Amino acid sequence: MAKLLTVVGVLFALHMASSSKLVCHMTNWAQYRPSNAKFTPENIDPFLCTHIIYSLASINSFNQISAIEWNDEQQYSRLQTLKKVNPELQTLLSVGGTVYGVSPFIAMVSTPESRSAFIKSAIRYLRTHSFDGLNLAWEYPAHNGSPEQDRTRFTLLIQELSKAFENEARENRKTQLLLSASVAANLATIDRAYEVENISSHLDFINVLTFDFHGHWEAATGHNSPLYHSSSDFGSYVHHNINSSVSYWLQLGAPAEKLLLGFPTYGRTFRLAGAANGLGAPSTGAADAGPYTRTAGFWSYYEICEFISSATVEWISEQDVPYATYGSAWVGYDDRRSFSSKVQWLTASGLGGAHVWTLDLDDFTGSFCSTGSYPLINHLRMSMGFGPKPTTTPAPTTTRDPLADFCRGRPDGLYENVSDKGSYFQCFQGITYLHRCQPGLVYWDSCKCCNWP
C-alpha cells in the first residue's frame, strides 16, 4: 500500500532525470567563515548528495599527497562518519591548488618516477583516511607555467592511476578506488590541456567547471554560468556558456554518461560604471565583498538571498538565468528556476549527472533565505529525480486515505493537488509524497513550481 508522506518547505522541480550522480564539493577553508556561515562536516546532510568531494589537499616536494589545513585529518574522520548514517554515500579527496603560485602537479608529472611516488602515496593516503576515491583538480595542464608536454603527462598520470587503483583493489580484495577530474569549460583551454578521449576512458566521472564564464575581470557585466550565449556576446565569448562547453567535450569524444554538469551555488558580482544596468552594461570591477565569504566579485547564495530582498531581479531569457541589481552592484547568479532549466538540458543531453560547487555556499543552515536548509541543492536533487530522503516521515493516519493511491500507475513527476493549491504531489515509484509550498505561495502546474497567487 502506498504511503502518503508529508514534507514541509518550498520545493520546485521540472522534468525528472535519470542521471545517477549528484556530486557535491565541500571546502576546508569554509570553516573560517564567521557566524552562521562557518561550515564543517557536521553541517552536511548525508542523504543530500551521492558523492562528496573534500577540497583541498596538495602535493609536497616529495610527490606525496599532503594536507593543507591544520585539522584536515580530523575533518576527514568527521566526514566519514556520515557513512554510518548513509552507507551508500561515497567520499573523494580532491588534490590541487598551488604552492607559491605554482601548481604542484607540474613537478609531480614530470617523470615516471615522480608519478609513481605520487600514486603510491595517494593509494596509501586514501585508504588510511577511508576515502572512496581521488579527484584531480589541476587548473590546468599546459597553462600557468605548465609546459605543453604536460598535456600528455596528464594523460599518463590518469592512465597510471587507473591501472594502479585496479591492481590495488584486486590484490587486496577491496572495492576499487574511484578516479575523477575537475576540468576546464573554456574551449581554448580544453584544446591545450587535454587529450579528451584518452583521459575519458580512464576516469569514472568528469566534473566540467561550467561556471566563472564571466566575472569582474571583464569590463562589462556577464553571467557566471549561463546555459546559452546571449546577443551581447561577441568573438570567442559566444562559447562562454554551458551549451557550447559541454557540447565541445562531447564532440571531442567524452562519453556523455561520464560528464557531470557544474552547478554553482554562488554568483559573480560587478560594479556598474553608469546608469546602464542590464546584461553587458559597462562595469569597473567587483561589487563589495560579501560579509561572510569576504572575496571581491564573489557572493555565496546565502549572501545573494540577503541582497535580492531589496534588489531588482531580472531574468535573462536568452540564457535561462537571473541577475539582480541594487545601486551600482550587479550580480549574476543561479536560483531554483535556472537549476531546473539546466537539469532539463543535462537530461536531454544524456549526461551522467551534476556536480555542485559547493555545499558551503548554499544556505546550508536555512537561516538566510527562509526556504529551508540547502534550498538550491535540495531543489537540484529533486529535479534530477532522486526519491525523497529517508528522513521523510509518514503522516499519521487511522483510516485509508484515498490520496495515498494518487500516484498508483502514474509516471514519476510533480502533480497539482486540486483540493489544496498550497501543496502538490510528487510521484516516485508509485508512492505519493505531499509537499507544501512556503506560506503565501501556491503551486503552479505550468512551471511545476511554487509561486505567488
Short mmCIF file of C-alpha atoms in Angstrom, two decimals:
data_model
loop_
_atom_site.label_atom_id
_atom_site.label_comp_id
_atom_site.label_asym_id
_atom_site.label_seq_id
_atom_site.Cartn_x
_atom_site.Cartn_y
_atom_site.Cartn_z
CA MET A 1 0.00 0.00 0.00
CA ALA A 2 1.34 3.39 -0.99
CA LYS A 3 2.10 5.79 1.83
CA LEU A 4 1.22 9.46 1.94
CA LEU A 5 4.24 11.37 3.20
CA THR A 6 4.47 14.99 4.22
CA VAL A 7 7.44 17.34 3.82
CA VAL A 8 7.43 21.00 4.83
CA GLY A 9 9.29 23.57 2.72
CA VAL A 10 9.38 25.17 -0.69
CA LEU A 11 10.36 22.58 -3.30
CA PHE A 12 10.44 23.24 -7.03
CA ALA A 13 11.09 20.87 -9.96
CA LEU A 14 10.64 20.38 -13.67
CA HIS A 15 11.25 17.21 -15.67
CA MET A 16 12.69 14.24 -13.82
CA ALA A 17 16.05 12.96 -15.00
CA SER A 18 17.65 9.55 -14.82
CA SER A 19 21.18 10.84 -14.07
CA SER A 20 22.76 8.77 -11.36
CA LYS A 21 25.31 11.13 -9.75
CA LEU A 22 24.91 14.23 -7.66
CA VAL A 23 28.45 15.10 -6.60
CA CYS A 24 28.89 17.88 -4.04
CA HIS A 25 32.14 19.65 -3.23
CA MET A 26 32.99 20.99 0.22
CA THR A 27 35.95 23.23 1.07
CA ASN A 28 38.25 23.07 4.08
CA TRP A 29 38.52 26.89 4.20
CA ALA A 30 34.77 27.36 4.82
CA GLN A 31 35.39 26.54 8.49
CA TYR A 32 36.89 30.01 8.90
CA ARG A 33 33.82 31.97 7.82
CA PRO A 34 32.09 33.93 10.59
CA SER A 35 28.87 33.20 12.45
CA ASN A 36 26.25 31.08 10.67
CA ALA A 37 28.45 30.83 7.58
CA LYS A 38 31.03 28.61 9.31
CA PHE A 39 30.88 25.19 7.66
CA THR A 40 32.14 21.83 8.94
CA PRO A 41 31.26 18.21 8.09
CA GLU A 42 28.58 18.29 10.78
CA ASN A 43 26.61 20.65 8.54
CA ILE A 44 26.31 18.05 5.77
CA ASP A 45 23.02 16.27 5.11
CA PRO A 46 24.26 12.69 4.49
CA PHE A 47 21.36 11.95 2.12
CA LEU A 48 21.63 15.10 0.01
CA CYS A 49 24.34 14.01 -2.46
CA THR A 50 25.56 10.69 -3.85
CA HIS A 51 29.23 11.72 -3.56
CA ILE A 52 31.07 14.35 -1.53
CA ILE A 53 34.44 15.68 -2.66
CA TYR A 54 36.61 17.15 0.09
CA SER A 55 38.65 20.10 -1.18
CA LEU A 56 41.55 20.52 -0.91
CA ALA A 57 44.75 18.55 -0.46
CA SER A 58 48.11 19.34 -2.03
CA ILE A 59 51.31 17.59 -3.19
CA ASN A 60 54.57 18.12 -1.30
CA SER A 61 58.13 18.30 -2.63
CA PHE A 62 58.46 14.53 -2.21
CA ASN A 63 55.50 13.95 -4.57
CA GLN A 64 53.31 12.81 -1.69
CA ILE A 65 49.74 13.87 -1.01
CA SER A 66 49.73 16.26 1.91
CA ALA A 67 47.09 18.02 4.00
CA ILE A 68 46.76 21.80 3.82
CA GLU A 69 44.81 22.79 6.91
CA TRP A 70 45.94 22.01 10.44
CA ASN A 71 42.81 19.94 11.15
CA ASP A 72 42.22 18.27 7.78
CA GLU A 73 42.69 14.77 9.13
CA GLN A 74 40.19 15.44 11.92
CA GLN A 75 37.74 16.73 9.33
CA TYR A 76 38.27 13.63 7.18
CA SER A 77 37.23 11.47 10.13
CA ARG A 78 34.14 13.57 10.81
CA LEU A 79 33.20 13.42 7.13
CA GLN A 80 33.49 9.65 7.01
CA THR A 81 31.13 9.25 9.98
CA LEU A 82 28.33 10.33 7.62
CA LYS A 83 28.62 6.90 6.00
CA LYS A 84 27.33 5.37 9.22
CA VAL A 85 24.09 7.27 8.58
CA ASN A 86 24.06 6.73 4.81
CA PRO A 87 26.18 3.69 3.87
CA GLU A 88 25.68 4.45 0.15
CA LEU A 89 27.44 7.82 0.39
CA GLN A 90 30.86 7.93 -1.28
CA THR A 91 33.64 10.40 -0.49
CA LEU A 92 36.58 11.56 -2.58
CA LEU A 93 39.61 13.68 -1.77
CA SER A 94 40.46 16.46 -4.22
CA VAL A 95 44.09 17.37 -4.80
CA GLY A 96 45.23 20.58 -6.46
CA GLY A 97 45.79 24.22 -5.65
CA THR A 98 49.13 26.00 -5.88
CA VAL A 99 52.31 26.25 -3.81
CA TYR A 100 53.81 29.75 -4.03
CA GLY A 101 51.60 30.34 -7.05
CA VAL A 102 52.73 27.24 -8.95
CA SER A 103 50.74 24.03 -9.40
CA PRO A 104 52.41 21.10 -7.59
CA PHE A 105 51.25 18.87 -10.45
CA ILE A 106 53.93 20.32 -12.73
CA ALA A 107 56.85 18.77 -10.85
CA MET A 108 54.94 15.62 -9.96
CA VAL A 109 54.01 14.61 -13.53
CA SER A 110 57.45 15.39 -14.96
CA THR A 111 58.93 11.87 -14.69
CA PRO A 112 57.61 8.30 -14.42
CA GLU A 113 59.34 8.02 -11.04
CA SER A 114 57.69 11.11 -9.57
CA ARG A 115 54.28 10.00 -10.84
CA SER A 116 54.81 6.56 -9.33
CA ALA A 117 55.69 8.08 -5.96
CA PHE A 118 52.52 10.17 -6.03
CA ILE A 119 50.32 7.22 -6.99
CA LYS A 120 51.63 5.04 -4.17
CA SER A 121 51.17 7.91 -1.75
CA ALA A 122 47.63 8.53 -3.00
CA ILE A 123 46.52 4.94 -2.50
CA ARG A 124 48.00 4.78 0.97
CA TYR A 125 46.53 8.15 1.99
CA LEU A 126 43.05 7.44 0.63
CA ARG A 127 42.86 4.04 2.33
CA THR A 128 44.20 5.38 5.62
CA HIS A 129 41.52 8.06 5.75
CA SER A 130 38.68 5.92 4.36
CA PHE A 131 38.11 7.86 1.14
CA ASP A 132 36.45 6.09 -1.77
CA GLY A 133 38.41 7.89 -4.45
CA LEU A 134 40.60 10.71 -5.73
CA ASN A 135 39.64 13.85 -7.64
CA LEU A 136 42.30 15.62 -9.70
CA ALA A 137 41.86 19.41 -9.65
CA TRP A 138 44.67 20.74 -11.84
CA GLU A 139 43.90 24.19 -13.26
CA TYR A 140 45.24 23.47 -15.87
CA PRO A 141 47.76 21.25 -17.70
CA ALA A 142 49.85 23.25 -20.20
CA HIS A 143 48.75 26.54 -18.57
CA ASN A 144 50.09 28.91 -15.90
CA GLY A 145 53.71 27.84 -16.15
CA SER A 146 52.94 24.24 -17.10
CA PRO A 147 54.76 23.23 -20.34
CA GLU A 148 52.99 21.88 -23.42
CA GLN A 149 54.23 18.36 -22.66
CA ASP A 150 52.04 18.30 -19.53
CA ARG A 151 49.02 17.68 -21.76
CA THR A 152 50.38 14.20 -22.48
CA ARG A 153 51.82 13.78 -18.98
CA PHE A 154 48.37 14.40 -17.50
CA THR A 155 47.04 11.59 -19.67
CA LEU A 156 49.83 9.31 -18.46
CA LEU A 157 49.09 10.20 -14.83
CA ILE A 158 45.42 9.31 -15.25
CA GLN A 159 46.19 6.05 -17.05
CA GLU A 160 48.75 5.05 -14.42
CA LEU A 161 46.42 5.96 -11.54
CA SER A 162 43.58 3.96 -13.07
CA LYS A 163 45.77 0.90 -13.53
CA ALA A 164 47.23 1.18 -10.04
CA PHE A 165 43.75 1.53 -8.50
CA GLU A 166 42.64 -1.58 -10.37
CA ASN A 167 45.66 -3.60 -9.28
CA GLU A 168 45.42 -2.49 -5.65
CA ALA A 169 41.75 -3.45 -5.43
CA ARG A 170 42.38 -6.88 -6.91
CA GLU A 171 45.41 -7.60 -4.74
CA ASN A 172 43.74 -6.50 -1.50
CA ARG A 173 40.22 -7.66 -2.39
CA LYS A 174 38.79 -4.20 -1.85
CA THR A 175 36.36 -2.06 -3.79
CA GLN A 176 38.34 -0.18 -6.43
CA LEU A 177 39.04 3.47 -5.68
CA LEU A 178 37.19 6.00 -7.84
CA LEU A 179 39.08 8.41 -10.07
CA SER A 180 37.61 11.73 -11.24
CA ALA A 181 38.89 15.05 -12.54
CA SER A 182 37.66 18.64 -12.48
CA VAL A 183 38.21 20.05 -15.96
CA ALA A 184 38.03 23.33 -17.84
CA ALA A 185 34.98 24.62 -19.67
CA ASN A 186 36.72 27.18 -21.91
CA LEU A 187 37.19 25.77 -25.41
CA ALA A 188 40.71 27.09 -25.95
CA THR A 189 41.80 25.72 -22.57
CA ILE A 190 40.30 22.32 -23.35
CA ASP A 191 42.25 22.11 -26.63
CA ARG A 192 45.56 22.94 -24.97
CA ALA A 193 45.11 20.98 -21.73
CA TYR A 194 43.52 17.61 -22.52
CA GLU A 195 43.69 14.56 -24.73
CA VAL A 196 39.98 14.13 -24.20
CA GLU A 197 39.38 10.62 -25.50
CA ASN A 198 42.48 9.25 -23.80
CA ILE A 199 41.63 10.59 -20.35
CA SER A 200 37.88 9.98 -20.52
CA SER A 201 38.20 6.23 -20.84
CA HIS A 202 40.13 6.02 -17.55
CA LEU A 203 38.02 8.37 -15.40
CA ASP A 204 34.90 7.31 -13.52
CA PHE A 205 33.38 10.77 -13.94
CA ILE A 206 34.41 14.21 -15.17
CA ASN A 207 33.41 17.43 -13.38
CA VAL A 208 33.11 20.11 -16.06
CA LEU A 209 33.64 23.51 -14.42
CA THR A 210 30.71 25.22 -16.12
CA PHE A 211 30.91 28.45 -14.16
CA ASP A 212 33.13 31.54 -14.00
CA PHE A 213 32.34 32.14 -17.67
CA HIS A 214 32.20 35.85 -16.81
CA GLY A 215 33.34 37.92 -13.84
CA HIS A 216 34.57 41.26 -12.58
CA TRP A 217 37.84 40.85 -14.50
CA GLU A 218 35.83 41.87 -17.60
CA ALA A 219 34.75 45.43 -18.49
CA ALA A 220 31.04 44.60 -18.82
CA THR A 221 28.52 42.56 -16.86
CA GLY A 222 28.12 38.91 -17.77
CA HIS A 223 26.57 35.90 -16.14
CA ASN A 224 28.65 33.46 -14.13
CA SER A 225 27.05 30.28 -15.52
CA PRO A 226 24.72 30.90 -18.49
CA LEU A 227 23.06 27.99 -20.22
CA TYR A 228 23.35 29.58 -23.69
CA HIS A 229 25.10 32.54 -25.31
CA SER A 230 23.43 35.95 -25.47
CA SER A 231 23.04 38.54 -28.21
CA SER A 232 25.55 40.73 -26.35
CA ASP A 233 28.31 38.10 -26.70
CA PHE A 234 30.95 38.59 -29.39
CA GLY A 235 34.01 36.75 -30.69
CA SER A 236 35.06 33.81 -28.52
CA TYR A 237 32.57 34.92 -25.84
CA VAL A 238 29.79 33.22 -27.82
CA HIS A 239 31.23 29.98 -26.42
CA HIS A 240 31.29 31.14 -22.78
CA ASN A 241 28.25 29.10 -21.80
CA ILE A 242 27.21 25.59 -20.77
CA ASN A 243 25.77 24.53 -24.11
CA SER A 244 28.95 25.34 -26.05
CA SER A 245 31.30 23.93 -23.45
CA VAL A 246 29.69 20.57 -22.78
CA SER A 247 28.86 20.11 -26.46
CA TYR A 248 32.55 20.55 -27.21
CA TRP A 249 33.56 17.91 -24.67
CA LEU A 250 31.09 15.55 -26.33
CA GLN A 251 32.37 16.46 -29.79
CA LEU A 252 35.93 15.60 -28.71
CA GLY A 253 34.87 12.12 -27.63
CA ALA A 254 33.97 12.34 -23.95
CA PRO A 255 31.16 9.86 -23.12
CA ALA A 256 28.02 11.74 -22.10
CA GLU A 257 27.41 9.39 -19.18
CA LYS A 258 30.76 10.38 -17.63
CA LEU A 259 30.25 14.15 -17.87
CA LEU A 260 28.82 15.96 -14.85
CA LEU A 261 27.36 19.42 -15.35
CA GLY A 262 28.60 22.03 -12.87
CA PHE A 263 26.00 23.85 -10.75
CA PRO A 264 27.34 26.88 -8.82
CA THR A 265 25.81 27.92 -5.51
CA TYR A 266 27.40 31.35 -5.83
CA GLY A 267 27.30 34.35 -8.15
CA ARG A 268 29.78 36.78 -9.68
CA THR A 269 29.43 40.49 -8.96
CA PHE A 270 30.25 43.69 -10.82
CA ARG A 271 30.39 47.40 -10.01
CA LEU A 272 28.34 49.27 -12.61
CA ALA A 273 30.11 52.15 -14.34
CA GLY A 274 26.99 54.21 -15.03
CA ALA A 275 23.21 54.17 -15.34
CA ALA A 276 23.10 51.12 -17.64
CA ASN A 277 22.44 48.03 -15.55
CA GLY A 278 21.47 45.20 -17.90
CA LEU A 279 23.48 42.33 -19.32
CA GLY A 280 26.59 43.71 -20.99
CA ALA A 281 26.46 47.01 -19.07
CA PRO A 282 29.86 48.75 -18.58
CA SER A 283 31.49 47.90 -15.25
CA THR A 284 34.54 48.98 -13.27
CA GLY A 285 35.41 45.87 -11.28
CA ALA A 286 33.79 43.98 -8.43
CA ALA A 287 30.98 44.95 -6.09
CA ASP A 288 31.84 44.98 -2.39
CA ALA A 289 32.89 41.63 -0.93
CA GLY A 290 30.19 39.69 0.87
CA PRO A 291 30.18 39.90 4.69
CA TYR A 292 30.76 36.15 5.07
CA THR A 293 32.75 34.97 2.04
CA ARG A 294 34.80 38.20 2.09
CA THR A 295 36.02 37.79 -1.50
CA ALA A 296 35.79 40.56 -4.09
CA GLY A 297 33.49 39.78 -7.01
CA PHE A 298 32.04 36.67 -5.38
CA TRP A 299 28.87 36.15 -3.33
CA SER A 300 27.50 32.93 -1.87
CA TYR A 301 23.86 32.10 -2.48
CA TYR A 302 23.02 32.95 1.12
CA GLU A 303 24.61 36.39 0.66
CA ILE A 304 22.67 36.83 -2.57
CA CYS A 305 19.43 35.99 -0.72
CA GLU A 306 20.01 38.97 1.54
CA PHE A 307 20.90 41.20 -1.43
CA ILE A 308 17.85 40.38 -3.57
CA SER A 309 15.48 41.13 -0.69
CA SER A 310 15.90 44.80 -1.64
CA ALA A 311 17.28 44.49 -5.20
CA THR A 312 15.63 44.40 -8.63
CA VAL A 313 15.70 40.88 -10.05
CA GLU A 314 15.64 40.25 -13.81
CA TRP A 315 15.56 37.07 -15.90
CA ILE A 316 17.86 36.68 -18.92
CA SER A 317 15.54 34.74 -21.21
CA GLU A 318 18.28 34.05 -23.80
CA GLN A 319 20.42 32.32 -21.18
CA ASP A 320 17.84 30.96 -18.71
CA VAL A 321 19.49 32.58 -15.69
CA PRO A 322 18.77 35.55 -13.37
CA TYR A 323 20.65 38.65 -12.30
CA ALA A 324 19.94 41.33 -9.70
CA THR A 325 20.90 44.97 -9.28
CA TYR A 326 20.80 47.48 -6.46
CA GLY A 327 22.56 50.82 -6.74
CA SER A 328 25.84 50.18 -8.52
CA ALA A 329 26.02 46.48 -7.53
CA TRP A 330 25.22 43.79 -10.11
CA VAL A 331 25.23 40.03 -9.55
CA GLY A 332 24.62 37.16 -11.95
CA TYR A 333 23.64 34.03 -10.04
CA ASP A 334 21.60 30.83 -10.10
CA ASP A 335 18.26 30.12 -8.45
CA ARG A 336 15.88 27.19 -8.45
CA ARG A 337 14.35 28.21 -11.77
CA SER A 338 17.72 28.28 -13.55
CA PHE A 339 18.71 24.98 -11.91
CA SER A 340 15.52 23.45 -13.33
CA SER A 341 16.40 24.68 -16.83
CA LYS A 342 19.88 23.21 -16.53
CA VAL A 343 18.51 19.87 -15.32
CA GLN A 344 16.26 19.76 -18.39
CA TRP A 345 19.33 20.41 -20.55
CA LEU A 346 21.54 17.78 -18.91
CA THR A 347 18.71 15.25 -19.15
CA ALA A 348 18.19 15.93 -22.85
CA SER A 349 21.96 15.63 -23.36
CA GLY A 350 22.14 12.28 -21.55
CA LEU A 351 24.78 13.44 -19.08
CA GLY A 352 25.80 11.35 -16.10
CA GLY A 353 24.65 13.86 -13.52
CA ALA A 354 25.64 17.07 -11.76
CA HIS A 355 28.39 18.37 -9.54
CA VAL A 356 27.89 21.30 -7.18
CA TRP A 357 30.40 23.96 -6.17
CA THR A 358 29.84 24.00 -3.20
CA LEU A 359 27.86 22.68 -0.23
CA ASP A 360 29.12 25.51 1.97
CA LEU A 361 27.93 28.27 -0.41
CA ASP A 362 24.30 27.18 -0.41
CA ASP A 363 22.13 28.28 2.54
CA PHE A 364 23.14 25.14 4.39
CA THR A 365 21.67 26.23 7.73
CA GLY A 366 18.46 27.65 6.27
CA SER A 367 18.99 30.82 8.30
CA PHE A 368 19.40 33.29 5.42
CA CYS A 369 16.93 32.54 2.63
CA SER A 370 13.90 31.36 4.69
CA THR A 371 13.34 28.38 2.39
CA GLY A 372 14.86 25.59 4.47
CA SER A 373 18.38 24.21 4.53
CA TYR A 374 20.22 23.69 1.23
CA PRO A 375 17.42 25.25 -0.88
CA LEU A 376 19.38 25.08 -4.15
CA ILE A 377 20.86 21.61 -3.75
CA ASN A 378 17.66 20.09 -2.38
CA HIS A 379 15.85 21.51 -5.40
CA LEU A 380 18.55 20.16 -7.73
CA ARG A 381 18.29 16.73 -6.12
CA MET A 382 14.53 16.61 -6.52
CA SER A 383 14.66 17.99 -10.08
CA MET A 384 17.07 15.21 -11.05
CA GLY A 385 14.54 12.60 -9.99
CA PHE A 386 16.06 11.29 -6.79
CA GLY A 387 13.47 9.91 -4.40
CA PRO A 388 12.53 11.54 -1.11
CA LYS A 389 15.18 11.23 1.57
CA PRO A 390 14.83 8.66 4.38
CA THR A 391 14.33 11.49 6.86
CA THR A 392 10.84 11.97 5.38
CA THR A 393 8.33 10.52 7.85
CA PRO A 394 4.86 9.06 7.20
CA ALA A 395 1.91 11.26 8.10
CA PRO A 396 -0.16 9.60 10.82
CA THR A 397 -3.41 8.09 9.51
CA THR A 398 -6.01 5.95 11.23
CA THR A 399 -8.02 5.12 8.11
CA ARG A 400 -7.05 4.60 4.49
CA ASP A 401 -6.56 7.99 2.83
CA PRO A 402 -7.71 7.97 -0.83
CA LEU A 403 -4.92 10.41 -1.68
CA ALA A 404 -2.40 7.73 -0.78
CA ASP A 405 -3.26 6.00 -4.05
CA PHE A 406 -2.92 9.14 -6.17
CA CYS A 407 0.39 8.03 -7.73
CA ARG A 408 -0.58 4.43 -8.38
CA GLY A 409 0.07 3.85 -12.08
CA ARG A 410 1.26 7.43 -12.71
CA PRO A 411 4.71 8.34 -14.14
CA ASP A 412 7.26 9.88 -11.76
CA GLY A 413 6.84 13.65 -11.60
CA LEU A 414 5.01 16.55 -9.97
CA TYR A 415 1.22 16.98 -9.96
CA GLU A 416 -1.18 19.62 -8.68
CA ASN A 417 -3.34 18.93 -5.64
CA VAL A 418 -6.72 20.28 -6.76
CA SER A 419 -8.06 20.19 -3.21
CA ASP A 420 -5.24 22.38 -1.81
CA LYS A 421 -3.47 24.91 -4.04
CA GLY A 422 -0.80 25.43 -1.38
CA SER A 423 0.53 21.90 -1.81
CA TYR A 424 1.36 19.46 -4.59
CA PHE A 425 2.18 15.79 -5.11
CA GLN A 426 5.43 14.14 -6.08
CA CYS A 427 5.06 10.66 -7.56
CA PHE A 428 8.09 8.43 -7.21
CA GLN A 429 7.99 4.71 -7.96
CA GLY A 430 4.24 4.65 -7.39
CA ILE A 431 4.44 6.25 -3.94
CA THR A 432 2.67 9.55 -3.20
CA TYR A 433 4.53 12.36 -1.43
CA LEU A 434 2.80 15.56 -0.40
CA HIS A 435 4.90 18.75 -0.49
CA ARG A 436 3.78 22.11 0.87
CA CYS A 437 4.66 25.49 -0.58
CA GLN A 438 6.03 28.24 1.62
CA PRO A 439 3.22 30.21 3.32
CA GLY A 440 1.67 32.67 0.87
CA LEU A 441 2.70 30.73 -2.24
CA VAL A 442 0.64 28.33 -4.37
CA TYR A 443 1.59 25.55 -6.77
CA TRP A 444 1.51 26.33 -10.50
CA ASP A 445 1.44 23.23 -12.69
CA SER A 446 2.51 25.27 -15.73
CA CYS A 447 6.00 25.76 -14.28
CA LYS A 448 5.98 22.84 -11.82
CA CYS A 449 6.84 25.34 -9.09
CA CYS A 450 5.52 27.28 -6.12
CA ASN A 451 4.88 30.95 -6.84
CA TRP A 452 2.75 33.89 -5.80
CA PRO A 453 -1.01 33.53 -6.46
#
